[in-house]
């Protein structure tokens, strides 16, 4: 049996940065439609529940890919899997260019989810493996920053282009196709990091696996990922509608800026992790996330824009701290030949956090209204984050007592 261990040091000291660029470009496409849902509602006509369902289709696409082929790059190599992901992202952009029905919107989101699912765990592992030995710590930040930064660029770029440039439902996706072409060229020039990689045609569906070494850290990491991603899911799905209906904010560039600020804060929050240590970053991130959820509840209850912006910044920072800490803990505990699969499993949990709570908000919007449905969401996620923090503290005390 071939031992699929990662290759040694990379020939170029900037290889991991180039891989992160491709990572960010792919993830940008997943949030590109966020400020555009209002325009699609005007063109096609559908309810707020439909918006959350269309959004959740993306998350289920991610989860499906991670469950079926989350660790396939450990066997066939990182590059061919990532190239396949870029092709899926390009197909998604083309579908959105032609979208004139809810079915096509769902198809575009599904293809976007498939590409993100292919990229998320594989690209994270690839960036870590491409980094020279002296920059492995920095590479952990670069990988998660590329993920969150790419997600944050999507609503910002689409908001600006749709508000101030012609063809608001065309130009954002054309711009993304250009960036995808550049990312494709970058990937073709990067080296493979998996020794003895098999041909892509030999790939078979294999569920993400958790080696025994990873299981102890995976539960708290997964809980933190679920709670943090749920907040981001709310901002990218129903926050634009709340800004329009509850706060009378209709400028799509402003909407995109507010939504992207949560992802920018996530990236900045990750910068704190090296000083805290990955083990401390996860419980502290949960505490900061609870504060962000409290601010979100206040903005929904009193319709205050400043509180919503503060919720994006504080909650995003907590999500970033928890995510980088979780990725660092899982990656460090994983053997090289199982790292891609373990990271994919972590993101499966995170993307369940994006999909399930957001659909719940959509279902509650009809009987309760958007603001009250958001309050229920904030309360549930706050309890979950608190439970995660308590679990982590108990785990830390148990470890200290040994």
CSV table of C-alpha atoms in Angstrom, one decimal:
chain,number,residue,atom,x,y,z
A,1,UNK,CA,0.0,0.0,0.0
A,2,UNK,CA,1.3,3.4,-0.9
A,3,UNK,CA,2.1,5.8,1.9
A,4,UNK,CA,0.6,9.1,0.9
A,5,UNK,CA,2.7,11.4,3.0
A,6,UNK,CA,3.1,15.0,2.1
A,7,UNK,CA,6.3,16.1,0.3
A,8,UNK,CA,9.1,18.0,2.0
A,9,UNK,CA,9.9,21.7,1.8
A,10,UNK,CA,8.6,23.7,-1.2
A,11,UNK,CA,10.9,25.1,-3.8
A,12,UNK,CA,9.4,28.6,-3.6
A,13,UNK,CA,9.0,30.6,-0.4
A,14,UNK,CA,6.0,32.3,-1.8
A,15,UNK,CA,4.2,29.1,-3.0
A,16,UNK,CA,1.9,29.0,0.0
A,17,UNK,CA,0.9,32.7,-0.6
A,18,UNK,CA,0.0,31.9,-4.3
A,19,UNK,CA,-2.1,28.9,-3.1
A,20,UNK,CA,-3.8,31.2,-0.7
A,21,UNK,CA,-4.7,33.6,-3.5
A,22,UNK,CA,-6.4,30.7,-5.4
A,23,UNK,CA,-8.2,29.8,-2.2
A,24,UNK,CA,-9.4,33.3,-1.6
A,25,UNK,CA,-10.6,33.6,-5.3
A,26,UNK,CA,-12.7,30.5,-5.0
A,27,UNK,CA,-14.3,31.5,-1.7
A,28,UNK,CA,-15.1,35.0,-3.1
A,29,UNK,CA,-17.6,33.4,-5.5
A,30,UNK,CA,-19.5,31.8,-2.7
A,31,UNK,CA,-20.7,35.1,-1.1
A,32,UNK,CA,-20.8,37.1,-4.3
A,33,UNK,CA,-24.7,36.8,-4.6
A,34,UNK,CA,-25.3,38.1,-1.0
A,35,UNK,CA,-26.1,41.8,-1.9
A,36,UNK,CA,-27.8,40.7,-5.1
A,37,UNK,CA,-30.7,38.7,-3.6
A,38,UNK,CA,-32.9,41.7,-3.5
A,39,UNK,CA,-32.4,42.2,-7.2
A,40,UNK,CA,-33.2,38.6,-7.9
A,41,UNK,CA,-36.3,38.9,-5.7
A,42,UNK,CA,-37.5,41.8,-7.9
A,43,UNK,CA,-36.7,39.9,-11.1
A,44,UNK,CA,-38.0,36.5,-10.2
A,45,UNK,CA,-40.3,37.1,-7.1
A,46,UNK,CA,-39.8,34.9,-4.0
A,47,UNK,CA,-40.1,35.0,-0.3
A,48,UNK,CA,-37.4,35.5,2.4
A,49,UNK,CA,-37.7,31.8,3.2
A,50,UNK,CA,-36.7,31.0,-0.3
A,51,UNK,CA,-33.6,33.2,0.2
A,52,UNK,CA,-32.6,31.1,3.1
A,53,UNK,CA,-33.3,27.8,1.2
A,54,UNK,CA,-31.2,29.0,-1.8
A,55,UNK,CA,-28.4,30.0,0.6
A,56,UNK,CA,-28.6,26.6,2.4
A,57,UNK,CA,-28.4,24.7,-0.9
A,58,UNK,CA,-24.8,26.0,-1.0
A,59,UNK,CA,-24.0,24.7,2.5
A,60,UNK,CA,-25.5,21.3,1.7
A,61,UNK,CA,-23.3,21.2,-1.5
A,62,UNK,CA,-20.2,21.9,0.7
A,63,UNK,CA,-21.2,19.2,3.2
A,64,UNK,CA,-21.9,16.6,0.5
A,65,UNK,CA,-18.5,17.1,-1.1
A,66,UNK,CA,-16.7,17.1,2.2
A,67,UNK,CA,-18.5,13.9,3.3
A,68,UNK,CA,-17.9,12.0,0.0
A,69,UNK,CA,-14.5,13.2,-1.1
A,70,UNK,CA,-13.2,15.3,1.7
A,71,UNK,CA,-10.0,13.4,2.0
A,72,UNK,CA,-9.5,12.3,-1.6
A,73,UNK,CA,-6.7,14.8,-2.0
A,74,UNK,CA,-4.7,12.8,0.5
A,75,UNK,CA,-4.6,10.0,-2.1
A,76,UNK,CA,-4.7,11.8,-5.6
A,77,UNK,CA,-2.9,15.0,-4.7
A,78,UNK,CA,-3.9,18.5,-3.8
A,79,UNK,CA,-3.5,20.2,-7.2
A,80,UNK,CA,-6.0,18.1,-9.3
A,81,UNK,CA,-8.6,18.4,-6.7
A,82,UNK,CA,-8.2,22.2,-6.5
A,83,UNK,CA,-8.3,22.6,-10.3
A,84,UNK,CA,-11.6,20.6,-10.2
A,85,UNK,CA,-12.9,23.1,-7.6
A,86,UNK,CA,-12.0,26.1,-9.8
A,87,UNK,CA,-13.9,24.5,-12.7
A,88,UNK,CA,-17.0,24.1,-10.4
A,89,UNK,CA,-16.7,27.8,-9.3
A,90,UNK,CA,-16.6,28.9,-13.0
A,91,UNK,CA,-19.7,26.8,-13.8
A,92,UNK,CA,-21.5,28.5,-10.9
A,93,UNK,CA,-20.7,31.9,-12.2
A,94,UNK,CA,-22.0,31.0,-15.6
A,95,UNK,CA,-25.2,29.7,-14.2
A,96,UNK,CA,-25.7,32.9,-12.2
A,97,UNK,CA,-25.2,34.9,-15.4
A,98,UNK,CA,-28.2,33.1,-16.9
A,99,UNK,CA,-30.3,32.8,-13.7
A,100,UNK,CA,-33.9,33.7,-14.3
A,101,UNK,CA,-35.6,31.3,-11.9
A,102,UNK,CA,-35.3,30.0,-8.4
A,103,UNK,CA,-34.2,26.6,-9.8
A,104,UNK,CA,-31.2,28.2,-11.6
A,105,UNK,CA,-30.3,30.1,-8.5
A,106,UNK,CA,-30.3,26.9,-6.5
A,107,UNK,CA,-28.2,25.2,-9.2
A,108,UNK,CA,-25.7,28.1,-9.1
A,109,UNK,CA,-25.5,27.9,-5.3
A,110,UNK,CA,-25.1,24.1,-5.4
A,111,UNK,CA,-22.2,24.4,-7.9
A,112,UNK,CA,-20.7,27.1,-5.7
A,113,UNK,CA,-21.0,24.8,-2.7
A,114,UNK,CA,-19.4,21.9,-4.5
A,115,UNK,CA,-16.4,24.1,-5.4
A,116,UNK,CA,-16.1,25.4,-1.9
A,117,UNK,CA,-16.4,21.9,-0.5
A,118,UNK,CA,-13.6,20.7,-2.7
A,119,UNK,CA,-11.4,23.7,-1.7
A,120,UNK,CA,-12.0,24.2,2.0
A,121,UNK,CA,-10.1,21.3,3.6
A,122,UNK,CA,-7.8,20.6,0.6
A,123,UNK,CA,-6.6,24.2,0.2
A,124,UNK,CA,-6.1,24.6,3.9
A,125,UNK,CA,-3.9,21.5,4.0
A,126,UNK,CA,-2.1,22.6,0.7
A,127,UNK,CA,-1.2,26.1,2.1
A,128,UNK,CA,0.2,24.5,5.3
A,129,UNK,CA,2.2,22.0,3.3
A,130,UNK,CA,3.6,24.5,0.8
A,131,UNK,CA,5.0,26.8,3.5
A,132,UNK,CA,8.7,26.6,4.3
A,133,UNK,CA,9.5,25.1,7.7
A,134,UNK,CA,10.1,28.5,9.3
A,135,UNK,CA,6.8,29.8,8.2
A,136,UNK,CA,4.4,27.0,9.2
A,137,UNK,CA,2.9,29.1,12.0
A,138,UNK,CA,2.2,32.0,9.6
A,139,UNK,CA,0.8,29.6,7.0
A,140,UNK,CA,-2.0,28.6,9.4
A,141,UNK,CA,-3.1,32.3,9.6
A,142,UNK,CA,-2.7,32.7,5.8
A,143,UNK,CA,-4.9,29.7,5.1
A,144,UNK,CA,-7.8,30.7,7.4
A,145,UNK,CA,-7.4,34.4,6.3
A,146,UNK,CA,-7.7,33.4,2.7
A,147,UNK,CA,-10.8,31.5,3.5
A,148,UNK,CA,-12.5,34.3,5.5
A,149,UNK,CA,-10.9,37.1,3.5
A,150,UNK,CA,-12.3,35.5,0.3
A,151,UNK,CA,-15.7,35.2,1.8
A,152,UNK,CA,-15.6,38.8,2.9
A,153,UNK,CA,-14.5,40.1,-0.6
A,154,UNK,CA,-17.6,38.5,-2.2
A,155,UNK,CA,-20.3,40.8,-0.8
A,156,UNK,CA,-18.0,43.9,-0.9
A,157,UNK,CA,-17.1,43.5,-4.6
A,158,UNK,CA,-20.7,42.6,-5.7
A,159,UNK,CA,-22.1,45.4,-3.6
A,160,UNK,CA,-19.8,48.0,-5.2
A,161,UNK,CA,-20.2,46.8,-8.7
A,162,UNK,CA,-24.0,46.3,-8.5
A,163,UNK,CA,-24.5,49.7,-7.0
A,164,UNK,CA,-22.2,51.9,-9.1
A,165,UNK,CA,-21.5,50.0,-12.3
A,166,UNK,CA,-23.8,48.9,-15.1
A,167,UNK,CA,-25.3,45.4,-15.5
A,168,UNK,CA,-25.5,44.7,-11.7
A,169,UNK,CA,-26.4,41.0,-12.2
A,170,UNK,CA,-23.7,40.5,-14.8
A,171,UNK,CA,-20.5,42.4,-14.0
A,172,UNK,CA,-19.8,40.8,-10.6
A,173,UNK,CA,-19.8,37.3,-12.1
A,174,UNK,CA,-17.7,38.3,-15.1
A,175,UNK,CA,-15.1,39.8,-12.7
A,176,UNK,CA,-15.1,36.6,-10.8
A,177,UNK,CA,-14.5,34.5,-14.0
A,178,UNK,CA,-11.5,36.7,-14.7
A,179,UNK,CA,-10.1,36.1,-11.2
A,180,UNK,CA,-10.8,32.3,-11.6
A,181,UNK,CA,-8.7,32.2,-14.8
A,182,UNK,CA,-5.8,33.9,-12.9
A,183,UNK,CA,-6.1,31.4,-10.0
A,184,UNK,CA,-6.1,28.5,-12.5
A,185,UNK,CA,-2.9,29.7,-14.0
A,186,UNK,CA,-1.4,30.0,-10.5
A,187,UNK,CA,-2.3,26.5,-9.5
A,188,UNK,CA,-0.8,25.0,-12.6
A,189,UNK,CA,2.6,26.5,-11.6
A,190,UNK,CA,2.6,25.2,-8.0
A,191,UNK,CA,4.2,21.9,-7.0
A,192,UNK,CA,2.3,18.8,-5.7
A,193,UNK,CA,2.8,18.1,-2.0
A,194,UNK,CA,1.5,14.5,-1.8
A,195,UNK,CA,4.1,11.8,-2.4
A,196,UNK,CA,3.0,8.9,-4.5
A,197,UNK,CA,-0.3,10.6,-5.6
A,198,UNK,CA,-2.5,8.4,-7.7
A,199,UNK,CA,-4.2,9.5,-10.9
A,200,UNK,CA,-7.4,11.5,-10.4
A,201,UNK,CA,-9.5,8.8,-12.2
A,202,UNK,CA,-8.7,6.4,-9.4
A,203,UNK,CA,-10.4,8.6,-6.8
A,204,UNK,CA,-13.3,6.9,-4.9
A,205,UNK,CA,-15.7,8.4,-2.4
A,206,UNK,CA,-14.4,8.1,1.1
A,207,UNK,CA,-15.9,9.8,4.1
A,208,UNK,CA,-13.6,12.1,6.2
A,209,UNK,CA,-11.9,10.0,8.8
A,210,UNK,CA,-10.8,11.0,12.3
A,211,UNK,CA,-7.7,9.2,13.5
A,212,UNK,CA,-7.7,8.4,17.2
A,213,UNK,CA,-5.1,11.2,17.9
A,214,UNK,CA,-7.6,13.9,16.6
A,215,UNK,CA,-10.8,12.8,18.4
A,216,UNK,CA,-10.0,14.5,21.7
A,217,UNK,CA,-9.5,17.9,20.2
A,218,UNK,CA,-12.2,17.6,17.5
A,219,UNK,CA,-15.3,17.9,19.7
A,220,UNK,CA,-14.5,21.3,21.1
A,221,UNK,CA,-13.1,22.5,17.8
A,222,UNK,CA,-16.2,21.3,16.0
A,223,UNK,CA,-18.6,23.0,18.4
A,224,UNK,CA,-16.7,26.3,18.1
A,225,UNK,CA,-16.8,26.0,14.3
A,226,UNK,CA,-20.6,25.3,14.2
A,227,UNK,CA,-21.4,28.4,16.4
A,228,UNK,CA,-19.1,30.7,14.6
A,229,UNK,CA,-20.2,29.7,11.1
A,230,UNK,CA,-23.8,30.1,12.1
A,231,UNK,CA,-23.3,33.8,12.8
A,232,UNK,CA,-21.6,34.2,9.4
A,233,UNK,CA,-24.4,32.3,7.7
A,234,UNK,CA,-27.0,34.7,9.2
A,235,UNK,CA,-25.1,37.8,8.0
A,236,UNK,CA,-24.7,36.4,4.4
A,237,UNK,CA,-28.3,35.2,4.0
A,238,UNK,CA,-30.8,37.4,5.9
A,239,UNK,CA,-28.9,40.4,7.1
A,240,UNK,CA,-29.4,42.2,3.7
A,241,UNK,CA,-33.2,41.8,4.1
A,242,UNK,CA,-33.1,43.1,7.7
A,243,UNK,CA,-31.0,46.1,6.7
A,244,UNK,CA,-33.6,46.9,4.0
A,245,UNK,CA,-36.8,46.2,6.0
A,246,UNK,CA,-35.7,47.1,9.6
A,247,UNK,CA,-33.1,49.7,9.1
A,248,UNK,CA,-34.0,51.2,5.7
A,249,UNK,CA,-30.6,50.6,4.2
A,250,UNK,CA,-31.0,49.9,0.5
A,251,UNK,CA,-27.6,50.8,-0.8
A,252,UNK,CA,-26.1,47.6,-2.0
A,253,UNK,CA,-22.5,48.8,-1.5
A,254,UNK,CA,-23.3,49.6,2.1
A,255,UNK,CA,-24.9,46.2,2.6
A,256,UNK,CA,-21.9,44.5,1.1
A,257,UNK,CA,-19.5,46.5,3.3
A,258,UNK,CA,-21.5,45.6,6.5
A,259,UNK,CA,-21.6,41.9,5.6
A,260,UNK,CA,-17.9,41.8,4.6
A,261,UNK,CA,-16.9,43.5,7.9
A,262,UNK,CA,-17.8,40.3,9.7
A,263,UNK,CA,-15.4,38.4,7.6
A,264,UNK,CA,-12.7,41.1,7.9
A,265,UNK,CA,-13.1,41.0,11.7
A,266,UNK,CA,-12.7,37.2,11.5
A,267,UNK,CA,-9.4,37.6,9.7
A,268,UNK,CA,-8.2,40.2,12.3
A,269,UNK,CA,-9.3,38.0,15.1
A,270,UNK,CA,-7.1,35.3,13.8
A,271,UNK,CA,-4.1,37.5,14.3
A,272,UNK,CA,-4.6,37.2,18.1
A,273,UNK,CA,-4.2,33.4,18.1
A,274,UNK,CA,-0.4,33.2,18.1
A,275,UNK,CA,-0.2,35.2,21.3
A,276,UNK,CA,-3.1,33.3,22.9
A,277,UNK,CA,-2.1,29.8,21.7
A,278,UNK,CA,-4.5,27.6,19.7
A,279,UNK,CA,-5.9,25.8,22.8
A,280,UNK,CA,-6.8,29.1,24.6
A,281,UNK,CA,-8.1,30.7,21.4
A,282,UNK,CA,-11.0,28.4,21.0
A,283,UNK,CA,-12.7,29.1,24.4
A,284,UNK,CA,-11.9,32.8,24.3
A,285,UNK,CA,-13.3,32.9,20.8
A,286,UNK,CA,-16.6,31.4,22.1
A,287,UNK,CA,-16.8,34.2,24.7
A,288,UNK,CA,-16.2,36.9,22.2
A,289,UNK,CA,-18.8,35.3,19.9
A,290,UNK,CA,-21.4,35.4,22.7
A,291,UNK,CA,-20.7,39.1,23.1
A,292,UNK,CA,-21.3,39.5,19.3
A,293,UNK,CA,-24.6,37.6,19.5
A,294,UNK,CA,-25.7,39.8,22.4
A,295,UNK,CA,-25.0,42.9,20.2
A,296,UNK,CA,-26.9,41.2,17.3
A,297,UNK,CA,-29.9,40.6,19.6
A,298,UNK,CA,-29.8,44.3,20.6
A,299,UNK,CA,-29.7,45.5,17.0
A,300,UNK,CA,-32.7,43.3,16.1
A,301,UNK,CA,-34.7,44.3,19.2
A,302,UNK,CA,-34.2,48.0,18.9
A,303,UNK,CA,-33.4,48.4,15.1
A,304,UNK,CA,-30.1,50.1,15.7
A,305,UNK,CA,-27.6,50.1,12.8
A,306,UNK,CA,-24.6,50.8,15.0
A,307,UNK,CA,-25.3,47.6,17.1
A,308,UNK,CA,-25.6,45.5,13.9
A,309,UNK,CA,-22.2,46.8,12.7
A,310,UNK,CA,-20.7,46.1,16.2
A,311,UNK,CA,-22.2,42.6,16.1
A,312,UNK,CA,-20.5,42.0,12.8
A,313,UNK,CA,-17.2,43.2,14.1
A,314,UNK,CA,-17.2,41.5,17.5
A,315,UNK,CA,-18.9,38.3,16.4
A,316,UNK,CA,-16.6,38.0,13.4
A,317,UNK,CA,-13.6,38.4,15.6
A,318,UNK,CA,-14.8,35.7,17.9
A,319,UNK,CA,-15.5,33.4,15.0
A,320,UNK,CA,-12.0,34.0,13.6
A,321,UNK,CA,-10.3,33.3,16.9
A,322,UNK,CA,-12.2,30.1,17.3
A,323,UNK,CA,-11.7,29.0,13.7
A,324,UNK,CA,-8.0,29.5,13.6
A,325,UNK,CA,-7.6,27.8,17.0
A,326,UNK,CA,-9.7,24.9,15.8
A,327,UNK,CA,-7.8,24.5,12.5
A,328,UNK,CA,-4.5,24.7,14.3
A,329,UNK,CA,-5.5,22.1,17.0
A,330,UNK,CA,-6.9,19.6,14.4
A,331,UNK,CA,-4.0,20.1,12.0
A,332,UNK,CA,-1.4,19.6,14.7
A,333,UNK,CA,-3.1,16.5,16.0
A,334,UNK,CA,-3.5,14.9,12.5
A,335,UNK,CA,-1.0,12.6,10.9
A,336,UNK,CA,0.1,14.0,7.5
A,337,UNK,CA,-1.6,11.2,5.6
A,338,UNK,CA,-5.0,12.1,7.2
A,339,UNK,CA,-4.7,15.9,7.6
A,340,UNK,CA,-6.9,16.7,4.6
A,341,UNK,CA,-9.7,14.4,5.7
A,342,UNK,CA,-9.6,15.6,9.3
A,343,UNK,CA,-9.8,19.3,8.3
A,344,UNK,CA,-12.6,18.4,5.9
A,345,UNK,CA,-14.5,16.8,8.7
A,346,UNK,CA,-14.0,20.0,10.8
A,347,UNK,CA,-15.5,22.1,8.0
A,348,UNK,CA,-18.4,19.7,7.6
A,349,UNK,CA,-19.4,20.6,11.2
A,350,UNK,CA,-18.9,24.3,10.4
A,351,UNK,CA,-21.1,24.2,7.3
A,352,UNK,CA,-23.8,22.5,9.2
A,353,UNK,CA,-23.7,25.6,11.3
A,354,UNK,CA,-24.2,27.7,8.3
A,355,UNK,CA,-27.2,25.8,6.9
A,356,UNK,CA,-29.4,24.5,9.7
A,357,UNK,CA,-29.8,27.6,11.8
A,358,UNK,CA,-30.3,29.8,8.8
A,359,UNK,CA,-33.1,27.6,7.5
A,360,UNK,CA,-34.6,27.8,11.0
A,361,UNK,CA,-34.6,31.6,10.8
A,362,UNK,CA,-36.3,31.4,7.4
A,363,UNK,CA,-39.0,29.1,8.7
A,364,UNK,CA,-39.6,31.4,11.7
A,365,UNK,CA,-39.7,34.6,9.7
A,366,UNK,CA,-43.3,34.0,8.5
A,367,UNK,CA,-45.0,33.5,11.9
A,368,UNK,CA,-42.6,35.7,14.0
A,369,UNK,CA,-41.2,38.3,11.6
A,370,UNK,CA,-37.5,38.6,10.6
A,371,UNK,CA,-36.4,40.5,13.7
A,372,UNK,CA,-38.0,38.1,16.2
A,373,UNK,CA,-36.7,35.1,14.2
A,374,UNK,CA,-33.2,36.6,14.5
A,375,UNK,CA,-33.6,37.0,18.2
A,376,UNK,CA,-34.5,33.3,18.6
A,377,UNK,CA,-31.4,32.5,16.5
A,378,UNK,CA,-29.1,34.7,18.7
A,379,UNK,CA,-30.4,33.1,21.9
A,380,UNK,CA,-29.9,29.5,20.6
A,381,UNK,CA,-26.4,30.2,19.3
A,382,UNK,CA,-25.5,32.0,22.5
A,383,UNK,CA,-26.5,29.0,24.5
A,384,UNK,CA,-24.5,26.7,22.2
A,385,UNK,CA,-21.4,28.9,22.5
A,386,UNK,CA,-21.7,29.0,26.3
A,387,UNK,CA,-22.0,25.2,26.4
A,388,UNK,CA,-18.9,25.0,24.2
A,389,UNK,CA,-17.0,27.3,26.5
A,390,UNK,CA,-18.0,25.4,29.6
A,391,UNK,CA,-17.0,22.1,28.0
A,392,UNK,CA,-13.6,23.5,27.1
A,393,UNK,CA,-13.0,24.8,30.6
A,394,UNK,CA,-13.9,21.4,32.1
A,395,UNK,CA,-11.6,19.7,29.6
A,396,UNK,CA,-8.8,22.1,30.5
A,397,UNK,CA,-9.2,21.5,34.2
A,398,UNK,CA,-9.3,17.8,33.7
A,399,UNK,CA,-6.0,18.0,31.7
A,400,UNK,CA,-4.4,20.2,34.4
A,401,UNK,CA,-5.4,17.7,37.1
A,402,UNK,CA,-3.7,14.8,35.3
